PDB file of C-alpha atoms in Angstrom:
ATOM      1  CA  UNK W   1      92.332  -9.237 -55.177  1.00  0.00           C
ATOM      2  CA  UNK W   2      93.423 -11.205 -58.175  1.00  0.00           C
ATOM      3  CA  UNK W   3      96.342 -13.593 -58.251  1.00  0.00           C
ATOM      4  CA  UNK W   4      98.832 -13.901 -61.073  1.00  0.00           C
ATOM      5  CA  UNK W   5     101.574 -11.757 -62.537  1.00  0.00           C
ATOM      6  CA  UNK W   6     101.657  -8.087 -61.573  1.00  0.00           C
ATOM      7  CA  UNK W   7     103.346  -5.085 -63.105  1.00  0.00           C
ATOM      8  CA  UNK W   8     105.712  -3.163 -60.850  1.00  0.00           C
ATOM      9  CA  UNK W   9     103.123  -0.404 -60.449  1.00  0.00           C
ATOM     10  CA  UNK W  10     100.463  -2.969 -59.467  1.00  0.00           C
ATOM     11  CA  UNK W  11     102.900  -4.496 -56.994  1.00  0.00           C
ATOM     12  CA  UNK W  12     103.635  -1.136 -55.374  1.00  0.00           C
ATOM     13  CA  UNK W  13      99.921  -0.388 -55.196  1.00  0.00           C
ATOM     14  CA  UNK W  14      99.390  -3.663 -53.336  1.00  0.00           C
ATOM     15  CA  UNK W  15     102.202  -2.741 -50.944  1.00  0.00           C
ATOM     16  CA  UNK W  16     100.606   0.677 -50.375  1.00  0.00           C
ATOM     17  CA  UNK W  17      97.272  -0.967 -49.614  1.00  0.00           C
ATOM     18  CA  UNK W  18      98.970  -3.416 -47.243  1.00  0.00           C
ATOM     19  CA  UNK W  19     100.714  -0.569 -45.384  1.00  0.00           C
ATOM     20  CA  UNK W  20      97.362   1.216 -45.019  1.00  0.00           C
ATOM     21  CA  UNK W  21      95.746  -1.970 -43.668  1.00  0.00           C
ATOM     22  CA  UNK W  22      98.606  -2.491 -41.200  1.00  0.00           C
ATOM     23  CA  UNK W  23      98.261   1.119 -40.026  1.00  0.00           C
ATOM     24  CA  UNK W  24      94.518   0.655 -39.482  1.00  0.00           C
ATOM     25  CA  UNK W  25      95.175  -2.596 -37.576  1.00  0.00           C
ATOM     26  CA  UNK W  26      97.755  -0.944 -35.315  1.00  0.00           C
ATOM     27  CA  UNK W  27      95.441   2.031 -34.702  1.00  0.00           C
ATOM     28  CA  UNK W  28      92.623  -0.354 -33.756  1.00  0.00           C
ATOM     29  CA  UNK W  29      94.885  -2.246 -31.336  1.00  0.00           C
ATOM     30  CA  UNK W  30      95.965   1.083 -29.811  1.00  0.00           C
ATOM     31  CA  UNK W  31      92.433   2.464 -29.584  1.00  0.00           C
ATOM     32  CA  UNK W  32      91.104  -0.723 -27.975  1.00  0.00           C
ATOM     33  CA  UNK W  33      94.226  -1.157 -25.818  1.00  0.00           C
ATOM     34  CA  UNK W  34      94.830  -4.694 -27.129  1.00  0.00           C
ATOM     35  CA  UNK W  35      98.212  -6.319 -26.590  1.00  0.00           C
ATOM     36  CA  UNK W  36      97.247  -9.948 -27.266  1.00  0.00           C
ATOM     37  CA  UNK W  37      94.568 -11.381 -29.494  1.00  0.00           C
ATOM     38  CA  UNK W  38      93.466 -15.017 -29.274  1.00  0.00           C
ATOM     39  CA  UNK W  39      91.935 -16.594 -32.354  1.00  0.00           C
ATOM     40  CA  UNK W  40      91.061 -20.065 -33.547  1.00  0.00           C
ATOM     41  CA  UNK W  41      93.639 -21.796 -35.693  1.00  0.00           C
ATOM     42  CA  UNK W  42      90.977 -23.464 -37.814  1.00  0.00           C
ATOM     43  CA  UNK W  43      87.426 -24.736 -37.485  1.00  0.00           C
ATOM     44  CA  UNK W  44      88.686 -28.314 -37.836  1.00  0.00           C
ATOM     45  CA  UNK W  45      91.547 -30.285 -36.276  1.00  0.00           C
ATOM     46  CA  UNK W  46      94.509 -31.478 -38.309  1.00  0.00           C
ATOM     47  CA  UNK W  47      93.269 -32.825 -41.615  1.00  0.00           C
ATOM     48  CA  UNK W  48      94.128 -35.929 -43.568  1.00  0.00           C
ATOM     49  CA  UNK W  49      96.871 -36.050 -46.139  1.00  0.00           C
ATOM     50  CA  UNK W  50      95.412 -34.994 -49.470  1.00  0.00           C
ATOM     51  CA  UNK W  51      92.671 -32.768 -48.069  1.00  0.00           C
ATOM     52  CA  UNK W  52      94.749 -29.600 -48.022  1.00  0.00           C
ATOM     53  CA  UNK W  53      93.355 -28.485 -51.397  1.00  0.00           C
ATOM     54  CA  UNK W  54      89.880 -28.263 -49.920  1.00  0.00           C
ATOM     55  CA  UNK W  55      90.718 -27.273 -46.360  1.00  0.00           C
ATOM     56  CA  UNK W  56      93.558 -24.752 -46.642  1.00  0.00           C
ATOM     57  CA  UNK W  57      91.011 -21.890 -46.712  1.00  0.00           C
ATOM     58  CA  UNK W  58      89.979 -22.998 -43.198  1.00  0.00           C
ATOM     59  CA  UNK W  59      93.267 -21.600 -41.968  1.00  0.00           C
ATOM     60  CA  UNK W  60      92.414 -18.071 -43.105  1.00  0.00           C
ATOM     61  CA  UNK W  61      92.751 -16.773 -39.557  1.00  0.00           C
ATOM     62  CA  UNK W  62      96.432 -17.705 -39.606  1.00  0.00           C
ATOM     63  CA  UNK W  63      97.130 -15.686 -42.770  1.00  0.00           C
ATOM     64  CA  UNK W  64      96.329 -12.398 -41.029  1.00  0.00           C
ATOM     65  CA  UNK W  65      99.456 -12.522 -38.885  1.00  0.00           C
ATOM     66  CA  UNK W  66     101.690 -12.448 -41.954  1.00  0.00           C
ATOM     67  CA  UNK W  67      99.632  -9.844 -43.756  1.00  0.00           C
ATOM     68  CA  UNK W  68      99.523  -7.549 -40.711  1.00  0.00           C
ATOM     69  CA  UNK W  69     103.149  -8.198 -39.717  1.00  0.00           C
ATOM     70  CA  UNK W  70     102.142  -9.473 -36.283  1.00  0.00           C
ATOM     71  CA  UNK W  71     104.100 -12.000 -34.271  1.00  0.00           C
ATOM     72  CA  UNK W  72     101.974 -15.106 -33.904  1.00  0.00           C
ATOM     73  CA  UNK W  73     102.138 -18.607 -32.543  1.00  0.00           C
ATOM     74  CA  UNK W  74      99.893 -21.578 -31.925  1.00  0.00           C
ATOM     75  CA  UNK W  75      99.509 -23.429 -28.649  1.00  0.00           C
ATOM     76  CA  UNK W  76      97.692 -26.721 -28.117  1.00  0.00           C
ATOM     77  CA  UNK W  77      94.714 -26.267 -25.850  1.00  0.00           C
ATOM     78  CA  UNK W  78      92.624 -29.424 -25.883  1.00  0.00           C
ATOM     79  CA  UNK W  79      91.833 -32.442 -28.018  1.00  0.00           C
ATOM     80  CA  UNK W  80      88.799 -33.589 -29.932  1.00  0.00           C
ATOM     81  CA  UNK W  81      86.580 -35.720 -27.722  1.00  0.00           C
ATOM     82  CA  UNK W  82      84.978 -38.912 -29.068  1.00  0.00           C
ATOM     83  CA  UNK W  83      81.514 -37.302 -29.023  1.00  0.00           C
ATOM     84  CA  UNK W  84      82.796 -34.379 -31.140  1.00  0.00           C
ATOM     85  CA  UNK W  85      83.762 -36.410 -34.212  1.00  0.00           C
ATOM     86  CA  UNK W  86      81.006 -35.217 -36.517  1.00  0.00           C
ATOM     87  CA  UNK W  87      80.631 -32.255 -38.791  1.00  0.00           C
ATOM     88  CA  UNK W  88      77.010 -31.338 -39.234  1.00  0.00           C
ATOM     89  CA  UNK W  89      76.029 -28.830 -41.895  1.00  0.00           C
ATOM     90  CA  UNK W  90      73.359 -28.291 -44.484  1.00  0.00           C
ATOM     91  CA  UNK W  91      76.060 -27.741 -47.111  1.00  0.00           C
ATOM     92  CA  UNK W  92      77.151 -30.526 -49.439  1.00  0.00           C
ATOM     93  CA  UNK W  93      80.041 -28.861 -51.278  1.00  0.00           C
ATOM     94  CA  UNK W  94      83.567 -30.266 -51.430  1.00  0.00           C
ATOM     95  CA  UNK W  95      84.651 -28.215 -48.395  1.00  0.00           C
ATOM     96  CA  UNK W  96      81.859 -29.614 -46.256  1.00  0.00           C
ATOM     97  CA  UNK W  97      82.665 -33.151 -47.402  1.00  0.00           C
ATOM     98  CA  UNK W  98      86.377 -32.655 -46.601  1.00  0.00           C
ATOM     99  CA  UNK W  99      85.513 -31.245 -43.161  1.00  0.00           C
ATOM    100  CA  UNK W 100      83.250 -34.213 -42.495  1.00  0.00           C
ATOM    101  CA  UNK W 101      86.065 -36.619 -43.495  1.00  0.00           C
ATOM    102  CA  UNK W 102      88.423 -34.744 -41.174  1.00  0.00           C
ATOM    103  CA  UNK W 103      86.107 -35.137 -38.214  1.00  0.00           C
ATOM    104  CA  UNK W 104      85.659 -38.889 -38.738  1.00  0.00           C
ATOM    105  CA  UNK W 105      88.034 -40.539 -36.292  1.00  0.00           C
ATOM    106  CA  UNK W 106      89.388 -37.200 -35.059  1.00  0.00           C
ATOM    107  CA  UNK W 107      89.176 -38.169 -31.379  1.00  0.00           C
ATOM    108  CA  UNK W 108      92.430 -37.308 -29.688  1.00  0.00           C
ATOM    109  CA  UNK W 109      93.633 -34.834 -32.318  1.00  0.00           C
ATOM    110  CA  UNK W 110      94.869 -31.564 -30.841  1.00  0.00           C
ATOM    111  CA  UNK W 111      92.899 -28.342 -31.077  1.00  0.00           C
ATOM    112  CA  UNK W 112      94.994 -25.217 -30.751  1.00  0.00           C
ATOM    113  CA  UNK W 113      94.601 -21.533 -30.120  1.00  0.00           C
ATOM    114  CA  UNK W 114      96.450 -18.852 -32.070  1.00  0.00           C
ATOM    115  CA  UNK W 115      98.106 -15.883 -30.363  1.00  0.00           C
ATOM    116  CA  UNK W 116      98.672 -12.622 -32.234  1.00  0.00           C
ATOM    117  CA  UNK W 117     100.421  -9.645 -30.676  1.00  0.00           C
ATOM    118  CA  UNK W 118     101.325  -6.120 -31.683  1.00  0.00           C
ATOM    119  CA  UNK W 119     103.830  -5.812 -34.498  1.00  0.00           C
ATOM    120  CA  UNK W 120     107.423  -6.096 -33.252  1.00  0.00           C
ATOM    121  CA  UNK W 121     106.310  -7.407 -29.837  1.00  0.00           C
ATOM    122  CA  UNK W 122     107.627 -10.929 -30.352  1.00  0.00           C
ATOM    123  CA  UNK W 123     108.508 -11.361 -26.670  1.00  0.00           C
ATOM    124  CA  UNK W 124     104.878 -10.671 -25.719  1.00  0.00           C
ATOM    125  CA  UNK W 125     103.774 -13.442 -28.070  1.00  0.00           C
ATOM    126  CA  UNK W 126     106.234 -15.918 -26.531  1.00  0.00           C
ATOM    127  CA  UNK W 127     105.156 -14.912 -23.000  1.00  0.00           C
ATOM    128  CA  UNK W 128     101.496 -15.385 -23.933  1.00  0.00           C
ATOM    129  CA  UNK W 129     102.212 -18.833 -25.391  1.00  0.00           C
ATOM    130  CA  UNK W 130     104.038 -19.808 -22.188  1.00  0.00           C
ATOM    131  CA  UNK W 131     101.124 -18.526 -20.074  1.00  0.00           C
ATOM    132  CA  UNK W 132      98.651 -20.522 -22.178  1.00  0.00           C
ATOM    133  CA  UNK W 133     100.758 -23.644 -21.777  1.00  0.00           C
ATOM    134  CA  UNK W 134     100.866 -23.170 -18.000  1.00  0.00           C
ATOM    135  CA  UNK W 135      97.085 -22.599 -17.862  1.00  0.00           C
ATOM    136  CA  UNK W 136      96.156 -25.369 -20.303  1.00  0.00           C
ATOM    137  CA  UNK W 137      93.728 -27.915 -18.902  1.00  0.00           C
ATOM    138  CA  UNK W 138      95.331 -31.270 -18.328  1.00  0.00           C
ATOM    139  CA  UNK W 139      93.543 -34.608 -18.277  1.00  0.00           C
ATOM    140  CA  UNK W 140      91.016 -36.387 -20.438  1.00  0.00           C
ATOM    141  CA  UNK W 141      90.185 -33.453 -22.726  1.00  0.00           C
ATOM    142  CA  UNK W 142      93.729 -32.136 -23.011  1.00  0.00           C
ATOM    143  CA  UNK W 143      96.559 -32.881 -25.380  1.00  0.00           C
ATOM    144  CA  UNK W 144      98.010 -35.137 -22.667  1.00  0.00           C
ATOM    145  CA  UNK W 145      95.398 -37.734 -23.610  1.00  0.00           C
ATOM    146  CA  UNK W 146      96.013 -37.581 -27.360  1.00  0.00           C
ATOM    147  CA  UNK W 147      95.796 -40.902 -29.088  1.00  0.00           C
ATOM    148  CA  UNK W 148      99.151 -42.300 -30.270  1.00  0.00           C
TER     149      UNK W 148
END
């Protein structure tokens, strides 16, 4: 999929393709009897100001909700522990370097979980977020211990 200006016919073709994808998504949810889907928000916690250019692609899982017209929300679940503040990889590209910078000093930053529900089932999404909040672990590894 290329970015940039589109003719009206190209735009309508993209809309047609999106509708087909949404229909396939809904059929899959129906076939598998899925009402709620939990997904990571990102593979890293909140990133430093200025790193969004490199790390925005990490949030690809959050783009699906808009594309598929699904209600979605994010709930805090835990926080980064002091012994989790490294990013180890064999890669040395700018994304790996930005992820490594993000993990330095990340102790206490919240880590969330994303909730997606069936299209037009907004109330189910809100109920799921409330249930996650009620079930969320509290204590040293929770958002209650986040650093100021």
